[in-house]
């Protein structure tokens, strides 16, 4: 490192607050500090501002209908179509030649879709789905990697009013089956395979295995041919080749179905405290308005931007901020199929340079990996097109924030650290990049119109600096409406903790810990339920535990998250072998690994599986998870004398390799 760099590094390390660069502020979409007050004084009508970013077939009568809280309704009476908002209206505005999707394949292929071309393709696919019998309100499952057919299929579903349920392509066959069963979904769009680090990866066998686990009749499966001759596979009778089928509908005109604002746009399954994934329901009006509004206000997206969010569309981030928000605003959204280190560790920066990306949104885990690889990978690339950077998915440590700020943003781009969840539909806590001072490590204040607080166990706001829990004390348009087919669980999971039914006060509980400072900036401390966050992916420890105890010879298991330098958290499994299996730990370990991969997928792969004859338990018999977390993280262990079995702690700690 040069002396100059070292000085800069030292200065940055000390600095705790950063002002938005003047060059950014001058052109920002939102610059008026008064916006917070405006939203507060004019709540909930302030949300018309979000709705105004959309084109409505019929105007709504009511902004917020709260008569049946917490089953809120937004923009009631309004009618619109999400695909028409993302496509047709831009074409009608004479922007048909602008690029909608710029796709980069892992092997260096490129596909560019203008708004005209994307609309045509979406109509063809919409006609194809209809031709198969898909009707309004039928749920279509999409299990596709990062190829253009994924957003095309999503928009085709939206066009005909068929909600989609996208299942992350990396999920296992079991996970696909569970989600199709839960949603009673009779249609699947998938693909033969895709490439990962240059190798052809079979996807159709996994999809077929998943289909075998679906407990109702699946009428049709459409298979995209991504790999061509690289993967030979047979199609069953109800399986169709995407290209052939879509070619039959080439040039079709499919009028967008006018949907009620509250009609379901999609389902997105996410992990919770119990073993069963939750089907989060998002709506056409509120969700689309909210993803468009936050894309405009926080990501500063405009139609002539080239914007890139490096998430996978299989997660909510990709839904809101690769597909719906950016396309609703008519911008160019970049999609990348591969991994950041293939063929080399500068792939992302090469793509930024090549496409002239001006807004870049990624996860802290990726930034920590870039940091570890070293700044030489950024140096050969001209990143000067960038004007705004964002992060999402997990807390970002100040060191990673500063690395991002300096090495990617060249100290000229604001960073938005955006806190939100699958359930919130869009960003909730973050600075507005043209207005607020940035404090590395702290997401920032709640967005205008969002009443997020940090409270104690009784719901009273905590003092600055004290740890507490995040709550959201008013509804917002992007909020989930319910859990699919399970209103009861919806109320129980999100509203039971802090609401007062007697006074009809409803408080949303996201299950995150946080603290707040004197300026109202919120620092997220992480989940307070049995959910862990591995590389920005949300995993239910109970789901992993049930996979592990399903292995013959394992009597009991506890799964916790331990600190990890790059992933944020990693999965640690503590397992007790059954009597007679003590000598077979190596086999059990292998089987437990396989069980986790089979039931969830590689994202849940345990960092370590530790065998023990007992788990540390309180006198009342509860497993001391906090202690297991400390062991996994290599933390100092506090007083263990209140345990029923304190001796076991040292035994376990000795086995965990913390380096
Ligand atoms: C959980 C939600 C938001 C879309 C991607 C993940 C954690 C999210 C941040 C952030 C600290 C964050 C929270 C939240 N989280 N963003 N900026 N700082 N933590 O969505 O899978 O629904 O996970 O991710 O713990 O509850 P998700």
XYZ file of C-alpha atoms and ligand atoms in Angstrom:
686
model
C 0.000 0.000 0.000
C 1.343 3.445 -0.915
C 1.784 6.099 1.767
C -1.071 8.043 0.232
C -3.346 5.023 0.445
C -2.300 4.341 3.990
C -3.117 7.911 5.003
C -6.471 7.697 3.334
C -7.165 4.365 5.018
C -6.296 5.842 8.400
C -8.492 8.881 7.841
C -11.448 6.751 6.732
C -11.073 4.414 9.687
C -11.650 7.338 12.054
C -14.469 8.978 10.198
C -17.942 8.193 11.566
C -20.177 10.350 9.424
C -20.176 11.064 5.701
C -22.133 13.738 3.869
C -23.759 12.933 0.533
C -21.435 14.158 -2.230
C -22.514 17.459 -3.781
C -22.385 16.020 -7.299
C -24.950 13.426 -6.256
C -27.237 15.822 -4.410
C -27.421 18.143 -7.410
C -29.177 15.535 -9.486
C -30.954 13.427 -6.819
C -34.627 12.494 -7.150
C -35.388 13.484 -3.560
C -33.554 16.386 -1.957
C -36.109 18.166 0.187
C -35.559 17.516 3.887
C -39.215 18.520 4.409
C -40.342 15.194 2.956
C -40.287 13.537 6.406
C -42.644 16.118 7.859
C -44.862 16.114 4.794
C -45.370 12.385 5.072
C -46.051 12.587 8.777
C -48.566 15.401 8.542
C -50.340 13.973 5.576
C -50.411 10.296 6.498
C -51.712 8.013 4.947
C -52.595 10.247 1.963
C -48.866 10.872 1.478
C -48.742 7.418 -0.095
C -50.587 8.740 -3.126
C -47.154 9.862 -4.154
C -46.146 6.219 -4.576
C -49.386 5.343 -6.360
C -48.843 8.293 -8.714
C -45.742 6.596 -10.095
C -48.052 3.972 -11.624
C -50.652 4.002 -14.376
C -54.067 2.922 -13.124
C -56.873 1.512 -15.259
C -59.297 2.740 -12.643
C -58.548 5.209 -9.892
C -58.697 3.953 -6.291
C -61.262 5.346 -3.835
C -59.402 4.901 -0.580
C -55.677 5.143 0.138
C -55.781 2.959 3.252
C -58.604 0.773 4.432
C -57.905 -0.130 8.065
C -61.312 -1.370 9.177
C -60.142 -4.973 9.426
C -56.631 -4.490 10.824
C -54.125 -6.055 10.643
C -55.628 -7.093 7.310
C -54.994 -3.692 5.790
C -55.893 -2.769 2.241
C -54.216 -0.141 0.111
C -55.523 1.844 -2.847
C -58.850 0.047 -2.548
C -61.062 0.188 -5.604
C -58.141 0.862 -7.926
C -57.411 -1.378 -10.881
C -54.145 -1.921 -12.717
C -51.886 -4.484 -14.304
C -48.296 -4.856 -13.131
C -46.899 -6.000 -16.498
C -48.607 -3.100 -18.295
C -46.971 -0.776 -15.769
C -43.574 -2.342 -16.362
C -43.849 -2.563 -20.167
C -46.768 -1.242 -22.211
C -46.829 2.247 -20.822
C -43.144 2.809 -21.582
C -43.701 1.600 -25.143
C -46.750 3.872 -25.423
C -44.572 6.745 -24.201
C -42.280 6.215 -27.188
C -39.553 4.492 -25.192
C -39.892 1.125 -26.904
C -36.322 1.278 -28.202
C -34.784 1.808 -24.755
C -33.144 -1.172 -23.177
C -35.221 -2.869 -20.483
C -33.018 -5.855 -19.627
C -29.312 -6.199 -20.281
C -28.465 -9.817 -19.574
C -24.963 -11.165 -19.149
C -24.508 -14.910 -19.260
C -21.823 -16.593 -17.250
C -20.000 -17.732 -20.366
C -19.872 -14.225 -21.776
C -23.080 -14.325 -23.843
C -25.171 -11.179 -23.896
C -28.861 -10.690 -24.525
C -30.413 -7.275 -24.746
C -34.161 -6.714 -24.615
C -35.605 -3.335 -25.479
C -38.982 -2.520 -23.948
C -40.557 -3.344 -27.342
C -38.870 -6.728 -27.464
C -39.588 -7.546 -23.853
C -43.265 -6.722 -24.299
C -43.454 -8.963 -27.378
C -41.798 -11.857 -25.592
C -43.973 -11.430 -22.504
C -47.095 -11.493 -24.663
C -45.937 -14.679 -26.385
C -45.297 -16.372 -23.055
C -48.570 -15.063 -21.614
C -50.391 -16.593 -24.600
C -48.446 -19.819 -24.073
C -49.449 -20.071 -20.428
C -53.067 -19.339 -21.315
C -52.863 -21.962 -24.026
C -51.890 -24.500 -21.379
C -54.966 -23.577 -19.394
C -53.536 -21.170 -16.837
C -56.353 -18.944 -15.635
C -56.506 -15.781 -13.586
C -55.557 -16.527 -9.941
C -53.862 -19.870 -10.716
C -50.482 -19.915 -9.008
C -47.595 -20.654 -11.367
C -44.324 -21.868 -9.847
C -41.110 -20.683 -11.463
C -37.887 -22.514 -10.698
C -35.358 -20.787 -12.904
C -31.840 -19.443 -12.505
C -30.783 -15.937 -13.565
C -31.804 -16.135 -17.209
C -34.113 -13.660 -19.004
C -36.893 -16.256 -19.131
C -37.373 -15.762 -15.382
C -38.464 -12.093 -15.411
C -40.269 -12.782 -18.707
C -42.292 -15.576 -17.100
C -42.999 -13.403 -14.035
C -44.326 -10.593 -16.210
C -46.288 -13.038 -18.376
C -47.988 -14.344 -15.222
C -48.662 -10.796 -14.042
C -50.151 -9.949 -17.438
C -52.810 -12.667 -17.206
C -53.401 -12.186 -13.481
C -51.825 -15.488 -12.467
C -49.720 -14.999 -9.308
C -46.216 -16.415 -9.532
C -44.317 -18.241 -6.853
C -40.620 -18.129 -7.663
C -38.551 -20.819 -5.983
C -34.814 -20.029 -5.823
C -33.079 -22.324 -8.325
C -30.482 -23.368 -5.735
C -33.159 -24.853 -3.489
C -33.444 -28.627 -3.255
C -36.076 -30.879 -4.823
C -37.774 -31.164 -1.419
C -37.962 -27.407 -1.047
C -39.562 -27.106 -4.491
C -42.123 -29.788 -3.663
C -42.973 -28.203 -0.292
C -43.644 -24.848 -1.953
C -45.700 -26.283 -4.818
C -47.737 -28.293 -2.333
C -48.317 -25.360 -0.035
C -49.479 -23.133 -2.908
C -51.493 -25.897 -4.660
C -49.579 -24.895 -7.738
C -50.310 -26.966 -10.846
C -47.885 -25.319 -13.263
C -44.130 -25.154 -13.260
C -41.704 -23.286 -15.508
C -38.158 -24.568 -15.147
C -35.099 -25.312 -17.300
C -32.786 -28.124 -18.322
C -29.799 -26.690 -16.508
C -27.406 -23.769 -16.418
C -23.732 -23.100 -16.165
C -21.855 -22.598 -12.928
C -18.171 -21.733 -13.039
C -18.054 -23.007 -16.586
C -19.626 -26.394 -15.861
C -23.023 -27.509 -17.077
C -25.258 -27.971 -14.058
C -28.254 -30.278 -14.299
C -31.452 -28.644 -13.040
C -34.174 -30.735 -14.663
C -33.358 -33.890 -12.681
C -33.802 -31.956 -9.463
C -37.034 -30.404 -10.745
C -38.312 -33.859 -11.688
C -37.438 -35.200 -8.279
C -39.319 -32.266 -6.760
C -42.308 -32.916 -9.017
C -42.386 -36.509 -7.781
C -42.977 -35.092 -4.313
C -45.924 -32.906 -5.311
C -49.071 -34.291 -3.737
C -51.558 -33.094 -6.350
C -51.710 -33.414 -10.130
C -49.356 -31.070 -11.957
C -50.946 -30.200 -15.274
C -47.986 -28.771 -17.172
C -44.269 -28.162 -16.956
C -42.510 -25.804 -19.362
C -38.788 -26.428 -19.748
C -36.429 -23.718 -20.963
C -33.528 -25.141 -22.939
C -30.618 -23.201 -21.459
C -27.847 -25.701 -22.139
C -28.741 -27.018 -25.576
C -26.792 -30.139 -26.422
C -24.765 -29.965 -23.234
C -27.474 -31.770 -21.361
C -29.636 -34.455 -22.906
C -32.891 -35.000 -21.126
C -36.283 -36.517 -21.889
C -39.531 -34.683 -21.462
C -42.502 -36.410 -19.850
C -45.947 -36.186 -21.462
C -46.967 -33.065 -19.603
C -43.598 -31.401 -20.160
C -43.036 -28.978 -23.013
C -40.051 -27.347 -24.616
C -40.306 -23.614 -23.936
C -39.013 -22.485 -27.343
C -41.311 -24.752 -29.319
C -44.355 -23.821 -27.314
C -43.646 -20.100 -27.324
C -42.907 -20.155 -31.079
C -46.483 -21.381 -31.606
C -47.680 -18.157 -29.997
C -45.279 -15.780 -31.677
C -46.760 -12.380 -32.317
C -49.720 -13.004 -30.003
C -51.567 -10.052 -28.547
C -52.536 -10.559 -24.947
C -54.366 -7.699 -23.318
C -53.238 -7.119 -19.743
C -55.874 -8.241 -17.250
C -57.034 -5.378 -15.093
C -56.470 -6.512 -11.505
C -57.833 -5.112 -8.276
C -55.165 -3.283 -6.324
C -55.471 -5.911 -3.588
C -55.274 -8.924 -5.925
C -52.243 -11.109 -5.336
C -49.271 -10.356 -7.585
C -47.079 -13.096 -6.178
C -46.203 -15.416 -3.343
C -42.691 -15.607 -1.953
C -41.802 -18.307 0.515
C -39.475 -17.449 3.359
C -38.154 -19.138 6.478
C -39.545 -18.609 9.920
C -39.289 -19.966 13.424
C -41.117 -23.204 12.746
C -40.089 -25.776 10.166
C -42.668 -24.808 7.559
C -41.776 -21.991 5.133
C -44.191 -19.094 5.080
C -45.945 -18.051 1.861
C -45.765 -14.270 1.951
C -48.531 -12.688 -0.130
C -47.870 -9.457 -2.009
C -50.440 -7.458 -3.925
C -50.640 -5.747 -7.284
C -51.268 -2.128 -6.222
C -49.534 -1.581 -2.904
C -46.473 -3.708 -3.597
C -45.865 -2.274 -7.057
C -46.353 1.306 -5.854
C -43.983 0.694 -2.942
C -41.242 -0.990 -4.970
C -41.453 1.789 -7.571
C -41.443 4.545 -4.928
C -38.453 3.181 -3.028
C -36.589 2.558 -6.313
C -37.186 6.217 -7.115
C -36.513 7.740 -3.691
C -33.774 5.483 -2.324
C -32.049 3.964 -5.356
C -32.508 7.245 -7.235
C -33.470 5.338 -10.362
C -34.544 7.216 -13.468
C -35.522 5.956 -16.892
C -32.133 6.695 -18.441
C -30.084 4.870 -15.791
C -28.248 1.598 -16.144
C -28.947 -0.006 -12.848
C -27.618 -3.270 -11.488
C -28.727 -5.262 -8.495
C -26.544 -8.353 -8.129
C -29.089 -10.365 -6.112
C -30.870 -13.444 -7.439
C -34.449 -12.952 -8.620
C -35.282 -16.059 -6.569
C -35.300 -13.812 -3.492
C -37.423 -10.778 -2.683
C -34.562 -8.369 -3.450
C -34.594 -9.509 -7.056
C -38.390 -9.289 -7.293
C -38.562 -5.726 -5.969
C -35.274 -4.313 -7.207
C -34.320 -6.198 -10.365
C -37.760 -6.686 -11.847
C -40.743 -4.713 -10.562
C -39.359 -1.429 -9.178
C -36.784 -0.701 -11.907
C -39.016 -1.793 -14.809
C -41.958 0.201 -13.443
C -39.661 3.226 -13.693
C -38.638 2.306 -17.238
C -34.933 1.989 -16.564
C -32.326 -0.469 -17.868
C -31.905 -3.305 -15.380
C -28.801 -5.474 -15.643
C -29.011 -9.194 -14.912
C -25.991 -11.436 -14.410
C -26.221 -15.212 -14.528
C -22.985 -16.195 -12.865
C -20.846 -15.882 -9.774
C -18.660 -12.843 -8.978
C -15.388 -14.767 -9.228
C -15.840 -16.473 -12.575
C -13.830 -16.465 -14.785
C -11.965 -14.120 -12.469
C -12.498 -12.067 -9.345
C -12.973 -8.860 -11.322
C -16.048 -10.063 -13.205
C -18.474 -7.631 -11.571
C -16.242 -4.626 -12.147
C -15.740 -5.676 -15.734
C -19.530 -5.689 -16.121
C -19.906 -2.310 -14.421
C -17.360 -0.830 -16.807
C -18.695 -2.548 -19.908
C -22.302 -1.512 -19.283
C -21.642 1.894 -17.772
C -23.602 0.930 -14.666
C -24.491 3.992 -12.600
C -26.318 2.461 -9.644
C -25.118 -0.745 -7.995
C -26.920 -2.666 -5.237
C -25.382 -5.714 -3.550
C -25.045 -7.600 -0.232
C -22.478 -7.033 2.541
C -21.319 -10.643 2.230
C -20.233 -9.904 -1.356
C -18.415 -6.761 -0.236
C -16.560 -8.709 2.449
C -15.493 -11.222 -0.186
C -14.258 -8.419 -2.509
C -12.333 -6.959 0.405
C -10.708 -10.280 1.092
C -9.747 -10.729 -2.564
C -8.054 -7.325 -2.522
C -8.546 -3.995 -4.229
C -6.296 -4.909 -7.169
C -9.337 -6.477 -8.848
C -11.113 -3.140 -8.978
C -8.137 -1.088 -10.049
C -7.976 -2.141 -13.670
C -11.538 -1.072 -14.277
C -13.067 2.300 -14.889
C -15.868 2.509 -12.343
C -16.474 6.211 -12.809
C -19.960 5.641 -14.252
C -21.190 4.768 -10.734
C -23.110 7.424 -8.807
C -24.896 5.469 -6.047
C -24.152 2.265 -4.127
C -26.486 0.192 -1.997
C -26.404 -2.779 0.335
C -29.083 -5.119 1.617
C -29.660 -8.364 3.450
C -27.611 -8.178 6.635
C -25.775 -5.669 8.772
C -22.716 -4.143 7.119
C -19.698 -3.658 9.351
C -18.124 -0.182 9.123
C -14.885 -1.576 7.697
C -16.681 -3.191 4.759
C -18.785 -0.029 4.310
C -15.649 2.080 4.045
C -13.982 -0.321 1.668
C -17.059 -0.147 -0.590
C -17.144 3.638 -0.294
C -13.505 4.048 -1.239
C -12.671 1.254 -3.638
C -15.948 0.985 -5.535
C -17.421 4.446 -5.060
C -14.143 6.402 -5.150
C -15.599 8.503 -2.295
C -17.999 10.045 -4.798
C -21.056 7.825 -4.343
C -23.434 7.800 -1.397
C -24.151 4.366 0.073
C -27.655 3.349 1.108
C -27.729 0.561 3.708
C -31.290 -0.627 3.278
C -33.071 -2.612 5.977
C -36.174 -4.502 4.976
C -37.585 -8.014 4.669
C -39.443 -10.352 2.359
C -42.544 -9.364 4.279
C -42.115 -5.602 3.948
C -41.984 -5.802 0.139
C -39.508 -2.937 -0.028
C -37.042 -0.826 1.912
C -38.064 0.495 5.325
C -35.040 1.883 7.140
C -32.307 3.647 5.179
C -30.916 7.082 4.535
C -32.255 9.030 1.571
C -29.094 9.409 -0.504
C -29.619 13.043 -1.510
C -30.515 14.208 1.994
C -29.077 12.321 4.943
C -25.656 12.084 6.492
C -24.398 8.497 6.305
C -23.106 6.653 9.358
C -21.310 3.427 8.443
C -22.886 0.447 10.205
C -26.187 2.159 10.823
C -28.970 1.754 8.262
C -30.328 5.214 9.063
C -33.705 6.670 9.946
C -36.997 5.059 8.914
C -38.156 6.203 5.461
C -40.705 9.015 5.309
C -44.127 7.649 6.270
C -42.686 4.631 8.100
C -43.119 4.660 11.877
C -40.325 2.248 12.806
C -39.172 2.319 16.414
C -36.774 0.533 18.735
C -38.641 -0.685 21.805
C -38.168 -2.822 24.904
C -40.034 -6.039 25.657
C -43.072 -4.018 26.775
C -43.154 -1.887 23.655
C -41.795 1.312 25.242
C -39.191 3.134 23.184
C -35.671 2.551 24.466
C -33.167 5.308 25.180
C -30.490 6.115 22.649
C -27.715 3.533 22.746
C -29.821 0.819 24.394
C -30.546 -2.437 22.619
C -34.170 -3.247 21.864
C -36.449 -4.621 19.171
C -37.589 -3.067 15.911
C -41.322 -2.491 15.556
C -43.298 -0.774 12.824
C -46.211 1.089 14.312
C -48.147 2.005 11.189
C -48.956 0.111 7.991
C -47.341 0.803 4.598
C -48.366 -0.047 1.015
C -45.701 -2.724 0.373
C -46.525 -4.791 3.459
C -47.460 -8.457 3.151
C -51.211 -8.927 3.334
C -51.224 -12.381 4.862
C -49.494 -15.748 4.778
C -50.936 -17.863 2.021
C -53.947 -19.738 3.241
C -53.074 -19.018 6.844
C -54.484 -15.764 8.239
C -54.122 -17.083 11.743
C -50.402 -17.694 11.440
C -50.031 -14.247 9.845
C -51.493 -12.550 12.930
C -49.590 -14.784 15.291
C -46.188 -14.388 13.594
C -46.181 -10.646 13.031
C -48.794 -8.902 15.170
C -49.236 -10.806 18.435
C -46.140 -9.563 20.206
C -46.872 -5.841 20.561
C -50.413 -5.170 19.363
C -53.297 -4.263 21.631
C -56.439 -5.705 20.156
C -58.650 -4.016 22.737
C -57.633 -0.556 21.567
C -57.230 -1.694 17.951
C -53.567 -0.700 17.937
C -51.600 -2.891 15.605
C -47.837 -3.107 15.713
C -45.782 -5.118 13.229
C -42.923 -7.119 14.748
C -40.133 -7.984 12.269
C -38.163 -10.020 14.843
C -34.982 -7.995 14.559
C -32.923 -6.529 17.386
C -31.617 -2.956 17.043
C -30.434 0.178 18.765
C -31.127 3.793 17.979
C -28.941 6.885 18.391
C -29.722 10.494 19.296
C -30.352 11.370 15.653
C -32.871 8.578 15.254
C -30.493 6.382 13.244
C -31.209 2.692 13.666
C -28.452 0.084 13.798
C -29.781 -3.408 13.160
C -28.292 -6.038 15.462
C -29.767 -9.139 13.796
C -32.612 -11.589 14.199
C -34.047 -12.328 17.602
C -35.899 -15.470 16.521
C -34.611 -18.859 15.408
C -33.626 -17.549 12.033
C -30.038 -17.122 10.909
C -28.672 -15.002 8.134
C -26.046 -16.740 6.034
C -24.644 -14.539 3.254
C -27.832 -12.498 3.335
C -29.982 -15.631 3.009
C -32.527 -16.272 5.643
C -32.518 -19.797 7.033
C -34.741 -21.296 9.690
C -32.697 -23.237 12.230
C -35.702 -25.499 12.834
C -35.781 -26.494 9.160
C -32.134 -27.508 9.363
C -32.626 -29.296 12.688
C -35.475 -31.364 11.353
C -33.331 -32.416 8.389
C -30.512 -33.475 10.746
C -32.668 -35.424 13.201
C -34.197 -37.205 10.206
C -30.887 -39.064 9.864
C -31.016 -42.558 11.342
C -28.678 -42.662 14.316
C -29.016 -39.008 15.328
C -31.069 -38.543 18.452
C -31.135 -34.803 18.919
C -29.694 -31.720 17.241
C -29.400 -28.003 17.795
C -28.582 -25.603 14.968
C -27.273 -22.099 15.571
C -25.488 -19.350 13.699
C -21.842 -18.569 14.432
C -19.948 -15.465 13.264
C -18.256 -15.833 9.899
C -15.836 -13.399 8.293
C -17.406 -13.433 4.839
C -20.841 -15.014 5.245
C -21.807 -12.927 8.276
C -23.170 -16.029 9.945
C -22.520 -19.698 9.249
C -24.517 -22.797 10.152
C -23.262 -24.827 13.139
C -24.875 -28.130 13.983
C -24.518 -29.833 17.368
C -25.801 -33.373 17.298
C -26.193 -36.261 19.734
C -25.730 -39.763 18.293
C -28.178 -42.435 19.389
C -26.925 -45.240 21.604
C -24.897 -47.652 19.519
C -24.021 -45.049 16.904
C -21.234 -43.318 18.841
C -18.527 -44.941 16.729
C -20.074 -43.949 13.463
C -19.667 -40.198 13.709
C -17.935 -39.856 10.348
C -20.853 -41.581 8.589
C -23.391 -39.618 10.556
C -21.673 -36.401 9.624
C -21.772 -37.248 5.951
C -25.405 -38.255 6.147
C -26.364 -35.145 8.084
C -24.648 -32.939 5.470
C -26.499 -34.757 2.703
C -29.797 -34.432 4.586
C -29.421 -30.654 4.856
C -28.540 -30.351 1.164
C -31.524 -32.546 0.240
C -34.050 -30.755 2.337
C -32.937 -27.166 1.716
C -29.974 -26.818 -0.631
C -26.298 -25.845 -0.677
C -26.985 -22.417 0.898
C -27.716 -24.182 4.189
C -24.563 -26.333 4.175
C -23.254 -26.597 7.734
C -19.865 -25.077 8.473
C -19.342 -27.712 11.103
C -21.209 -30.630 12.616
C -20.128 -31.309 16.164
C -21.051 -34.538 17.931
C -21.596 -34.496 21.638
C -23.197 -36.802 24.178
C -25.307 -33.973 25.584
C -26.438 -30.445 24.721
C -26.082 -27.667 27.318
C -29.463 -27.253 28.958
C -31.001 -25.012 31.576
C -32.432 -26.569 34.700
C -35.857 -26.455 33.086
C -34.482 -28.463 30.168
C -34.235 -25.780 27.485
C -31.262 -25.925 25.138
C -28.973 -22.942 25.778
C -28.708 -21.707 22.198
C -26.969 -18.485 23.126
C -24.143 -20.510 24.602
C -23.896 -22.676 21.503
C -23.732 -19.495 19.419
C -20.908 -18.160 21.552
C -19.008 -21.412 21.161
C -19.475 -21.330 17.388
C -18.343 -17.712 17.252
C -15.339 -18.323 19.465
C -16.628 -15.803 22.018
C -15.729 -15.730 25.645
C -18.194 -17.959 27.487
C -19.996 -16.404 30.418
C -21.089 -18.077 33.607
C -22.308 -21.585 32.904
C -22.981 -22.624 36.478
C -26.736 -22.264 36.106
C -26.737 -25.088 33.570
C -27.989 -28.502 34.473
C -24.905 -29.980 32.826
C -22.073 -27.387 32.867
C -19.393 -30.024 32.131
C -20.616 -30.538 28.615
C -19.650 -27.009 27.572
C -15.902 -27.595 27.576
C -16.320 -30.873 25.754
C -18.162 -29.174 22.944
C -15.998 -26.060 22.817
C -12.885 -28.175 22.395
C -14.275 -29.712 19.236
C -15.263 -26.498 17.470
C -12.537 -25.095 15.312
C -12.609 -21.348 15.611
C -9.801 -19.683 13.782
C -33.787 -10.035 7.324
C -34.786 -10.207 6.221
C -34.296 -7.418 2.564
C -34.235 -8.338 1.461
C -33.225 -9.409 1.621
C -33.395 -10.239 2.852
C -31.837 -8.810 7.657
C -31.979 -7.173 5.746
C -30.600 -5.614 6.407
C -29.760 -4.483 6.625
C -29.207 -5.403 8.711
C -30.665 -6.603 7.405
C -32.771 -8.580 8.821
C -34.140 -8.894 8.242
N -31.523 -7.567 6.960
N -31.426 -6.012 5.402
N -29.618 -3.519 5.721
N -29.071 -4.432 7.802
N -29.961 -6.502 8.550
O -34.756 -10.504 3.099
O -34.642 -12.943 3.599
O -36.633 -11.574 4.275
O -34.417 -11.319 5.449
O -32.524 -9.698 6.775
O -32.463 -9.459 9.856
O -35.080 -9.291 9.210
P -35.168 -11.644 4.096
